Tab-separated table of C-alpha atoms in Angstrom:
chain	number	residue	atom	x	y	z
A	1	UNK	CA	113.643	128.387	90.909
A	2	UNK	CA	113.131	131.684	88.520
A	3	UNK	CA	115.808	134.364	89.005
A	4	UNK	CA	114.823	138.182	88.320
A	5	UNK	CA	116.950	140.669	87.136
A	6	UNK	CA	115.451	144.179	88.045
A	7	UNK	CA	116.042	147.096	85.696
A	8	UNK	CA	114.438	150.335	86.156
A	9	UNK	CA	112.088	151.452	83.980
A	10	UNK	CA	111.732	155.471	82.388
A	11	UNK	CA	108.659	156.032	85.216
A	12	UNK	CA	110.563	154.931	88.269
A	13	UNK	CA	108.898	151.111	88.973
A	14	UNK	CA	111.422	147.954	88.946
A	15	UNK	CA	110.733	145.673	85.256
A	16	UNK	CA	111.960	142.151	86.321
A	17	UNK	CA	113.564	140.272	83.506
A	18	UNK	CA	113.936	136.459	84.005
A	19	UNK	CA	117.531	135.641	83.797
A	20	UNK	CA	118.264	132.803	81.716
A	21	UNK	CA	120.288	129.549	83.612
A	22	UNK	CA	123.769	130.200	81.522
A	23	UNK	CA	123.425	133.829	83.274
A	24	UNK	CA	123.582	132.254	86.781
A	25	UNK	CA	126.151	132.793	89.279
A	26	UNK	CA	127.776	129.995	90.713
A	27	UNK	CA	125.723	130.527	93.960
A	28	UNK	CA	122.133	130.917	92.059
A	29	UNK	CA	123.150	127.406	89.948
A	30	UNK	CA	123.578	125.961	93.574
A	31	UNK	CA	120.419	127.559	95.108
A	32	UNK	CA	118.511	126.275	91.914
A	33	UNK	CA	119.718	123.013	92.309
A	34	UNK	CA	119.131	122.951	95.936
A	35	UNK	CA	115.618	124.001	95.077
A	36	UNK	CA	115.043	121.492	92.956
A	37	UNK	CA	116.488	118.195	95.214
A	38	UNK	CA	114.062	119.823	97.973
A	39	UNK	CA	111.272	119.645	95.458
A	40	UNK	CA	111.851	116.079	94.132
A	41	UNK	CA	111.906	114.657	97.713
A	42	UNK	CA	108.880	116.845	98.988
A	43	UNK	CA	107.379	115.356	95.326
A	44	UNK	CA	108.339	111.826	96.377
A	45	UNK	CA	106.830	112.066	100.314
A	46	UNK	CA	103.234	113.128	99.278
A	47	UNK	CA	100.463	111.295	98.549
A	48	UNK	CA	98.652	111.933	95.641
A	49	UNK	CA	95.186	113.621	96.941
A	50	UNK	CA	98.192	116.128	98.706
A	51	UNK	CA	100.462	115.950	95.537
A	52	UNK	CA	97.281	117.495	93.484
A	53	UNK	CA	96.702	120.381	95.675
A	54	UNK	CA	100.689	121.391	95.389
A	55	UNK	CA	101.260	120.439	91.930
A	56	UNK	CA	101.458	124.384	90.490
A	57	UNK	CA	103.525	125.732	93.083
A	58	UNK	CA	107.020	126.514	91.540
A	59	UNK	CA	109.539	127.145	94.198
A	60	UNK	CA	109.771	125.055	97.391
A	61	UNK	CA	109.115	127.731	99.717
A	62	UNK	CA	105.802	128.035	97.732
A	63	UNK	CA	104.738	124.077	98.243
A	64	UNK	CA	106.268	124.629	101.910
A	65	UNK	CA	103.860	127.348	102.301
A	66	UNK	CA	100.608	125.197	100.813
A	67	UNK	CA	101.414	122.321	102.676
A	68	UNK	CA	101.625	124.352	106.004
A	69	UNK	CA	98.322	125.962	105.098
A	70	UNK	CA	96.829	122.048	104.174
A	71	UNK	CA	98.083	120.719	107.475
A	72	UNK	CA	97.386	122.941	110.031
A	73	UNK	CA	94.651	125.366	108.519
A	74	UNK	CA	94.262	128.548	109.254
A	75	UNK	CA	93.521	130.461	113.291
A	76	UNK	CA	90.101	128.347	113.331
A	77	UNK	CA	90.589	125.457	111.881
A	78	UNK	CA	93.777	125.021	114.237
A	79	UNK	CA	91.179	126.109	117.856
A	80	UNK	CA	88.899	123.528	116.493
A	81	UNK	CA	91.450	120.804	116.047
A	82	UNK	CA	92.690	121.779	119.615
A	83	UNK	CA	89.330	122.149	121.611
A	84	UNK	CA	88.604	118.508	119.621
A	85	UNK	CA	91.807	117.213	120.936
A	86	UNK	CA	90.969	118.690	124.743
A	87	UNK	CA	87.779	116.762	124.291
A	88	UNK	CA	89.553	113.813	123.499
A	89	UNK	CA	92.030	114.143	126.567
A	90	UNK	CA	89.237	115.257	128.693
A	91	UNK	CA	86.695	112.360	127.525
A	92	UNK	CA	89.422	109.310	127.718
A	93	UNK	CA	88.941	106.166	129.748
A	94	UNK	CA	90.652	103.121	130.010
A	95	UNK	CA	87.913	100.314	128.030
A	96	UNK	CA	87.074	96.848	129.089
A	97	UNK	CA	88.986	94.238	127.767
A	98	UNK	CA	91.616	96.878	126.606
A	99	UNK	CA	95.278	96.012	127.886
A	100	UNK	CA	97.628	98.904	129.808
A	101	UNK	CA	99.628	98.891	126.884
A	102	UNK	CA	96.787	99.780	124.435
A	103	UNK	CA	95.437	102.250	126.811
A	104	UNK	CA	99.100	103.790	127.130
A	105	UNK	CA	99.550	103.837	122.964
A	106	UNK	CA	95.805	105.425	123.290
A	107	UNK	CA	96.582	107.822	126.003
A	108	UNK	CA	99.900	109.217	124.133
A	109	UNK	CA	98.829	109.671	120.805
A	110	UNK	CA	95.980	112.258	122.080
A	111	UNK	CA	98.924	113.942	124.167
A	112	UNK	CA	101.080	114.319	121.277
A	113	UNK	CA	98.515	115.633	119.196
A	114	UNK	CA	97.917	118.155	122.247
A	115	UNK	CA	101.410	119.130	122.219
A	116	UNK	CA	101.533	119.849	118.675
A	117	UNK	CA	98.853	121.867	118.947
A	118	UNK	CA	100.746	124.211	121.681
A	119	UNK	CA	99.005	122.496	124.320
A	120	UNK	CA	101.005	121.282	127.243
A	121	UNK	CA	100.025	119.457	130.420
A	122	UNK	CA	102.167	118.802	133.721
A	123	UNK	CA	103.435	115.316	134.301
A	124	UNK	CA	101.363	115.561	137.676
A	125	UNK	CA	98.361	116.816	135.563
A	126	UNK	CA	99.121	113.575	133.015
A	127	UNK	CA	99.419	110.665	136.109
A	128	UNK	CA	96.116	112.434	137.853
A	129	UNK	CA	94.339	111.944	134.558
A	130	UNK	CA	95.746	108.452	133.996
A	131	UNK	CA	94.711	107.518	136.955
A	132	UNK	CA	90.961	108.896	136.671
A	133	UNK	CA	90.776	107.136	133.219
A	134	UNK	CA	91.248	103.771	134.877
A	135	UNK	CA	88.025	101.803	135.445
A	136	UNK	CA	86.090	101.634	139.296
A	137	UNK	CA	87.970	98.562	139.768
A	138	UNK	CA	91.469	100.386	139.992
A	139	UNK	CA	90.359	102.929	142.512
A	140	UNK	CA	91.611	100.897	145.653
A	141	UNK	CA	94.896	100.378	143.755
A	142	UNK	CA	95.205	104.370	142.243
A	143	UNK	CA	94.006	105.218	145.891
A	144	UNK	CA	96.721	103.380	147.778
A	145	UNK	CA	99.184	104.963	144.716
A	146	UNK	CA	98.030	108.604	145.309
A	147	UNK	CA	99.056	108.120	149.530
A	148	UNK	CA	102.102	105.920	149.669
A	149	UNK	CA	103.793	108.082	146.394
A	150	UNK	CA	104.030	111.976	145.373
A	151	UNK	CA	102.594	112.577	142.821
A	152	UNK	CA	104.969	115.702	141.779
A	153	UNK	CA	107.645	113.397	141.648
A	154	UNK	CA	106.161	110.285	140.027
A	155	UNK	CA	106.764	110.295	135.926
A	156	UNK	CA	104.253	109.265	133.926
A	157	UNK	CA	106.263	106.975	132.151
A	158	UNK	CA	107.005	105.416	135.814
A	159	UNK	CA	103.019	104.985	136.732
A	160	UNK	CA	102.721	103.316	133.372
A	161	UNK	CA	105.448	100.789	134.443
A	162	UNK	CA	103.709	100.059	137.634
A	163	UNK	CA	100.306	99.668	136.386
A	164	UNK	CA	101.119	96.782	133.085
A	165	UNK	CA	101.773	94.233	135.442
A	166	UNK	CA	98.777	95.201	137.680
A	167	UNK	CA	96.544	95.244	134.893
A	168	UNK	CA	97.881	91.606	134.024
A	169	UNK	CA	97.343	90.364	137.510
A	170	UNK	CA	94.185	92.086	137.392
A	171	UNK	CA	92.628	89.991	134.517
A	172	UNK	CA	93.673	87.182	136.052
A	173	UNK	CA	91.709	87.701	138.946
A	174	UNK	CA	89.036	88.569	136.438
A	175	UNK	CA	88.930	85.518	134.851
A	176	UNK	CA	89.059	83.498	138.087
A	177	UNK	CA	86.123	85.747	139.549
A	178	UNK	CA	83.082	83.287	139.677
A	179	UNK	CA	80.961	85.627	138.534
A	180	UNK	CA	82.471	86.092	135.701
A	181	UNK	CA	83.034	82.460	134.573
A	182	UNK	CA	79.208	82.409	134.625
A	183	UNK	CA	78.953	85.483	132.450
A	184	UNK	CA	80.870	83.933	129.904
A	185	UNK	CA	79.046	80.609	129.728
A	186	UNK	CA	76.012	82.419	129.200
């Protein structure tokens, strides 16, 4: 952290003199050395290919600033992360073979990138959509959900607890389907 000194000058403008660090105030050594512990652990957290775009900055609020404009970009670059994002929400569907669990993990990590993007969805907007993403097979079992429960009221977190045992029962009956022990012998 530099510290100016302004003196004015014979034409009116401000000359800044650096002060040297025996000059400082009590409160400017503690600001500089506040600087500096937030630079050593911002230093420390980066990884290198980030490290080498930060490297010349010389206060904190400088390498705050970079790393702000690295992560996010600027106006377009954060639209296009979002309208990927919505795609991402809009496109999801449960795979075979994939357990409620994965799905779940799957399913969050697109709504948290959403929401830290500025874009928020109801809990009855987030069940709806699980339930869509399941496969055909689920539609007797979402359909029976949809009457006997409202959906305003039902938390997300709360379908996902109903539908991990489901989906365990429901490979069972997979595996015991007929026509599916022939598909895997072939």
């Amino acid at each position: 952290m530099k510290i100016n000194i302004a003196f004015a000058t014979t034409d009116g403008a401000p000359e800044y003199v650096e002060k040297r660090r025996h000059e400082y105030t009590n409160d400017e050594k503690n600001k500089a050395n506040l600087d500096n512990v937030a630079r050593d652990i911002l230093y420390k957290m980066l990884d290198k290919n980030v490290f080498r775009k930060i490297k010349t900055c010389t206060t904190v609020k400088e390498i705050w600033e970079k790393l702000i404009q690295i992560c996010e970009g600027n106006d377009e670059t954060k639209e296009n992360k979002l309208t990927m994002a919505q795609q991402k929400y809009e496109s999801i569907k449960m795979k075979d073979g994939e357990t409620m669990a994965e799905f779940d993990e799957r399913f969050s990590a697109v709504v948290i990138e959403l929401t830290s993007l500025g874009k928020e969805y109801s809990n009855r907007e987030l069940v709806l959509k699980v339930m869509r993403a399941l496969p055909r097979e689920w539609d007797v079992k979402t359909m029976a959900m949809r009457e006997s429960k409202d959906l305003n009221k039902l938390e997300l977190h709360d379908l996902l607890q109903i539908l991990k045992p489901m989906s365990l029962s429901y490979k069972q009956d997979l595996k015991l389907d007929p026509q599916n022990l022939n598909r895997q012998k072939h």
